[in-house]
Amino acid sequence: MSNEDNAPATEGRPVFMAVEPQLFVSNIEASCDYYADKLGFSIAFLYGDPPYYGQIYRDGVQLNLRQVERLPLDPAFRSVEQDALSATILVEDVAALAAEYEASGAIFHQPLRTEEWGTSTIIVSDPDGNLIAFAG
């Protein structure tokens, strides 16, 4: 990656503003409950009757949830690629978040640790096996 890739936006160039990962789930209402009750997210919207698509948010982060009949990541893939992340979220205090999630009963895939490159991380799983990394 060159320095030009990190340069500030120039006039006339479109500016990227946010990213909204798409997470595939087997039951959108149960997933929304998990993300709200265990991970502290709020529901922005649910779409469909019955709902099959929605968005959850916490602070400045949005995740989109899409209910599907068959999850796209095969369990055999997950057993080989055990850290196949669905999203990474940067946080100011990952240790405090880890304590919050431990208290809430969130499903931990990886407890708090410091990576070789110095970043502190945790990885949580949702009921469908989507892995969300939190790094600070």
PDB file of C-alpha atoms in Angstrom:
ATOM      1  CA  MET A   1       0.000   0.000   0.000  1.00  0.00           C
ATOM      2  CA  SER A   2       1.446   3.356  -0.990  1.00  0.00           C
ATOM      3  CA  ASN A   3       1.233   6.621   0.927  1.00  0.00           C
ATOM      4  CA  GLU A   4      -1.240   7.816  -1.685  1.00  0.00           C
ATOM      5  CA  ASP A   5      -3.703   5.203  -0.415  1.00  0.00           C
ATOM      6  CA  ASN A   6      -3.643   6.888   3.015  1.00  0.00           C
ATOM      7  CA  ALA A   7      -3.788  10.453   1.700  1.00  0.00           C
ATOM      8  CA  PRO A   8      -6.761  12.620   2.683  1.00  0.00           C
ATOM      9  CA  ALA A   9      -9.662  12.679   0.244  1.00  0.00           C
ATOM     10  CA  THR A  10      -9.181  15.104  -2.586  1.00  0.00           C
ATOM     11  CA  GLU A  11     -11.822  17.336  -4.057  1.00  0.00           C
ATOM     12  CA  GLY A  12     -14.082  15.432  -6.405  1.00  0.00           C
ATOM     13  CA  ARG A  13     -13.116  12.019  -5.032  1.00  0.00           C
ATOM     14  CA  PRO A  14     -15.895  10.039  -3.294  1.00  0.00           C
ATOM     15  CA  VAL A  15     -15.304   9.652   0.444  1.00  0.00           C
ATOM     16  CA  PHE A  16     -15.936   6.349   2.194  1.00  0.00           C
ATOM     17  CA  MET A  17     -18.003   6.998   5.326  1.00  0.00           C
ATOM     18  CA  ALA A  18     -18.758   3.660   6.991  1.00  0.00           C
ATOM     19  CA  VAL A  19     -18.931  -0.076   6.479  1.00  0.00           C
ATOM     20  CA  GLU A  20     -21.836  -2.333   7.409  1.00  0.00           C
ATOM     21  CA  PRO A  21     -20.884  -6.020   7.470  1.00  0.00           C
ATOM     22  CA  GLN A  22     -23.605  -8.487   6.482  1.00  0.00           C
ATOM     23  CA  LEU A  23     -23.980 -11.349   8.945  1.00  0.00           C
ATOM     24  CA  PHE A  24     -26.027 -14.369   7.926  1.00  0.00           C
ATOM     25  CA  VAL A  25     -28.240 -15.836  10.651  1.00  0.00           C
ATOM     26  CA  SER A  26     -30.763 -18.662  10.926  1.00  0.00           C
ATOM     27  CA  ASN A  27     -33.263 -16.774  13.129  1.00  0.00           C
ATOM     28  CA  ILE A  28     -33.159 -12.987  12.930  1.00  0.00           C
ATOM     29  CA  GLU A  29     -35.318 -12.364  15.998  1.00  0.00           C
ATOM     30  CA  ALA A  30     -33.208 -14.666  18.198  1.00  0.00           C
ATOM     31  CA  SER A  31     -30.048 -13.060  16.789  1.00  0.00           C
ATOM     32  CA  CYS A  32     -31.336  -9.564  17.547  1.00  0.00           C
ATOM     33  CA  ASP A  33     -32.123 -10.676  21.097  1.00  0.00           C
ATOM     34  CA  TYR A  34     -28.596 -12.079  21.516  1.00  0.00           C
ATOM     35  CA  TYR A  35     -26.895  -8.979  20.132  1.00  0.00           C
ATOM     36  CA  ALA A  36     -29.042  -6.744  22.342  1.00  0.00           C
ATOM     37  CA  ASP A  37     -28.984  -8.771  25.567  1.00  0.00           C
ATOM     38  CA  LYS A  38     -25.406 -10.089  25.439  1.00  0.00           C
ATOM     39  CA  LEU A  39     -23.462  -7.594  23.297  1.00  0.00           C
ATOM     40  CA  GLY A  40     -25.229  -4.303  24.060  1.00  0.00           C
ATOM     41  CA  PHE A  41     -26.470  -3.516  20.543  1.00  0.00           C
ATOM     42  CA  SER A  42     -29.822  -1.866  19.765  1.00  0.00           C
ATOM     43  CA  ILE A  43     -32.123  -2.676  16.857  1.00  0.00           C
ATOM     44  CA  ALA A  44     -32.153   0.047  14.194  1.00  0.00           C
ATOM     45  CA  PHE A  45     -34.811  -1.717  12.108  1.00  0.00           C
ATOM     46  CA  LEU A  46     -36.272  -5.047  11.093  1.00  0.00           C
ATOM     47  CA  TYR A  47     -37.663  -5.508   7.602  1.00  0.00           C
ATOM     48  CA  GLY A  48     -40.212  -7.992   6.274  1.00  0.00           C
ATOM     49  CA  ASP A  49     -43.285  -9.750   7.615  1.00  0.00           C
ATOM     50  CA  PRO A  50     -42.053 -11.947   9.159  1.00  0.00           C
ATOM     51  CA  PRO A  51     -38.708 -10.132   9.482  1.00  0.00           C
ATOM     52  CA  TYR A  52     -35.778 -11.484   7.469  1.00  0.00           C
ATOM     53  CA  TYR A  53     -33.447  -8.474   7.361  1.00  0.00           C
ATOM     54  CA  GLY A  54     -32.392  -5.921   9.921  1.00  0.00           C
ATOM     55  CA  GLN A  55     -29.735  -3.704  11.307  1.00  0.00           C
ATOM     56  CA  ILE A  56     -28.306  -3.456  14.796  1.00  0.00           C
ATOM     57  CA  TYR A  57     -26.034  -0.751  16.128  1.00  0.00           C
ATOM     58  CA  ARG A  58     -23.919   0.255  19.078  1.00  0.00           C
ATOM     59  CA  ASP A  59     -22.307   3.665  19.207  1.00  0.00           C
ATOM     60  CA  GLY A  60     -21.009   4.346  15.682  1.00  0.00           C
ATOM     61  CA  VAL A  61     -21.033   0.715  14.500  1.00  0.00           C
ATOM     62  CA  GLN A  62     -23.765  -0.955  12.441  1.00  0.00           C
ATOM     63  CA  LEU A  63     -24.118  -4.635  11.585  1.00  0.00           C
ATOM     64  CA  ASN A  64     -26.685  -5.903   9.113  1.00  0.00           C
ATOM     65  CA  LEU A  65     -28.354  -9.245   9.781  1.00  0.00           C
ATOM     66  CA  ARG A  66     -29.830 -11.380   7.002  1.00  0.00           C
ATOM     67  CA  GLN A  67     -31.862 -14.465   7.810  1.00  0.00           C
ATOM     68  CA  VAL A  68     -31.143 -17.373   5.484  1.00  0.00           C
ATOM     69  CA  GLU A  69     -32.415 -20.924   5.180  1.00  0.00           C
ATOM     70  CA  ARG A  70     -28.880 -22.333   5.017  1.00  0.00           C
ATOM     71  CA  LEU A  71     -25.882 -20.621   6.587  1.00  0.00           C
ATOM     72  CA  PRO A  72     -23.226 -19.925   3.924  1.00  0.00           C
ATOM     73  CA  LEU A  73     -20.239 -21.107   5.975  1.00  0.00           C
ATOM     74  CA  ASP A  74     -20.159 -24.866   6.191  1.00  0.00           C
ATOM     75  CA  PRO A  75     -19.510 -26.287   9.687  1.00  0.00           C
ATOM     76  CA  ALA A  76     -16.596 -28.274   8.208  1.00  0.00           C
ATOM     77  CA  PHE A  77     -15.018 -24.985   7.077  1.00  0.00           C
ATOM     78  CA  ARG A  78     -15.466 -23.529  10.569  1.00  0.00           C
ATOM     79  CA  SER A  79     -13.806 -26.587  12.118  1.00  0.00           C
ATOM     80  CA  VAL A  80     -10.702 -26.069   9.932  1.00  0.00           C
ATOM     81  CA  GLU A  81     -10.639 -22.248   9.814  1.00  0.00           C
ATOM     82  CA  GLN A  82     -11.421 -21.710  13.465  1.00  0.00           C
ATOM     83  CA  ASP A  83     -10.826 -17.950  13.429  1.00  0.00           C
ATOM     84  CA  ALA A  84     -12.776 -17.072  10.260  1.00  0.00           C
ATOM     85  CA  LEU A  85     -14.027 -13.639  11.305  1.00  0.00           C
ATOM     86  CA  SER A  86     -17.264 -12.092  10.114  1.00  0.00           C
ATOM     87  CA  ALA A  87     -16.322  -8.602  11.346  1.00  0.00           C
ATOM     88  CA  THR A  88     -13.744  -6.720  13.385  1.00  0.00           C
ATOM     89  CA  ILE A  89     -14.776  -3.764  15.524  1.00  0.00           C
ATOM     90  CA  LEU A  90     -12.265  -1.319  16.972  1.00  0.00           C
ATOM     91  CA  VAL A  91     -12.947  -0.213  20.557  1.00  0.00           C
ATOM     92  CA  GLU A  92     -11.294   2.195  22.966  1.00  0.00           C
ATOM     93  CA  ASP A  93     -11.078  -0.207  25.927  1.00  0.00           C
ATOM     94  CA  VAL A  94     -11.244  -3.844  24.926  1.00  0.00           C
ATOM     95  CA  ALA A  95     -10.485  -5.029  28.479  1.00  0.00           C
ATOM     96  CA  ALA A  96     -13.563  -3.214  29.817  1.00  0.00           C
ATOM     97  CA  LEU A  97     -15.619  -4.643  26.960  1.00  0.00           C
ATOM     98  CA  ALA A  98     -14.362  -8.143  27.769  1.00  0.00           C
ATOM     99  CA  ALA A  99     -15.494  -7.689  31.379  1.00  0.00           C
ATOM    100  CA  GLU A 100     -18.901  -6.418  30.198  1.00  0.00           C
ATOM    101  CA  TYR A 101     -19.323  -9.416  27.897  1.00  0.00           C
ATOM    102  CA  GLU A 102     -18.213 -11.897  30.565  1.00  0.00           C
ATOM    103  CA  ALA A 103     -20.842 -10.448  32.919  1.00  0.00           C
ATOM    104  CA  SER A 104     -23.561 -10.615  30.240  1.00  0.00           C
ATOM    105  CA  GLY A 105     -22.890 -14.264  29.373  1.00  0.00           C
ATOM    106  CA  ALA A 106     -21.709 -13.619  25.816  1.00  0.00           C
ATOM    107  CA  ILE A 107     -20.246 -16.596  23.942  1.00  0.00           C
ATOM    108  CA  PHE A 108     -16.464 -16.193  23.877  1.00  0.00           C
ATOM    109  CA  HIS A 109     -14.496 -17.769  21.051  1.00  0.00           C
ATOM    110  CA  GLN A 110     -11.263 -16.187  22.311  1.00  0.00           C
ATOM    111  CA  PRO A 111     -10.774 -14.516  25.694  1.00  0.00           C
ATOM    112  CA  LEU A 112      -8.873 -11.264  26.126  1.00  0.00           C
ATOM    113  CA  ARG A 113      -5.292 -11.514  24.922  1.00  0.00           C
ATOM    114  CA  THR A 114      -2.527  -9.351  23.540  1.00  0.00           C
ATOM    115  CA  GLU A 115      -1.547 -10.221  19.981  1.00  0.00           C
ATOM    116  CA  GLU A 116       2.065 -10.408  18.758  1.00  0.00           C
ATOM    117  CA  TRP A 117       1.681  -6.968  17.176  1.00  0.00           C
ATOM    118  CA  GLY A 118       0.541  -5.419  20.480  1.00  0.00           C
ATOM    119  CA  THR A 119      -3.216  -5.143  19.946  1.00  0.00           C
ATOM    120  CA  SER A 120      -5.539  -6.423  22.676  1.00  0.00           C
ATOM    121  CA  THR A 121      -8.385  -8.534  21.282  1.00  0.00           C
ATOM    122  CA  ILE A 122     -11.376 -10.650  22.138  1.00  0.00           C
ATOM    123  CA  ILE A 123     -13.516 -12.696  19.769  1.00  0.00           C
ATOM    124  CA  VAL A 124     -17.148 -13.487  20.495  1.00  0.00           C
ATOM    125  CA  SER A 125     -19.497 -15.781  18.649  1.00  0.00           C
ATOM    126  CA  ASP A 126     -23.175 -15.367  17.950  1.00  0.00           C
ATOM    127  CA  PRO A 127     -25.545 -18.378  18.102  1.00  0.00           C
ATOM    128  CA  ASP A 128     -24.920 -19.082  14.383  1.00  0.00           C
ATOM    129  CA  GLY A 129     -21.145 -19.094  14.717  1.00  0.00           C
ATOM    130  CA  ASN A 130     -20.456 -15.644  13.286  1.00  0.00           C
ATOM    131  CA  LEU A 131     -17.206 -14.503  14.889  1.00  0.00           C
ATOM    132  CA  ILE A 132     -16.861 -10.855  15.823  1.00  0.00           C
ATOM    133  CA  ALA A 133     -13.424  -9.603  16.868  1.00  0.00           C
ATOM    134  CA  PHE A 134     -13.083  -6.564  19.096  1.00  0.00           C
ATOM    135  CA  ALA A 135      -9.672  -4.912  19.073  1.00  0.00           C
ATOM    136  CA  GLY A 136      -8.163  -1.965  20.889  1.00  0.00           C
TER     137      GLY A 136
END
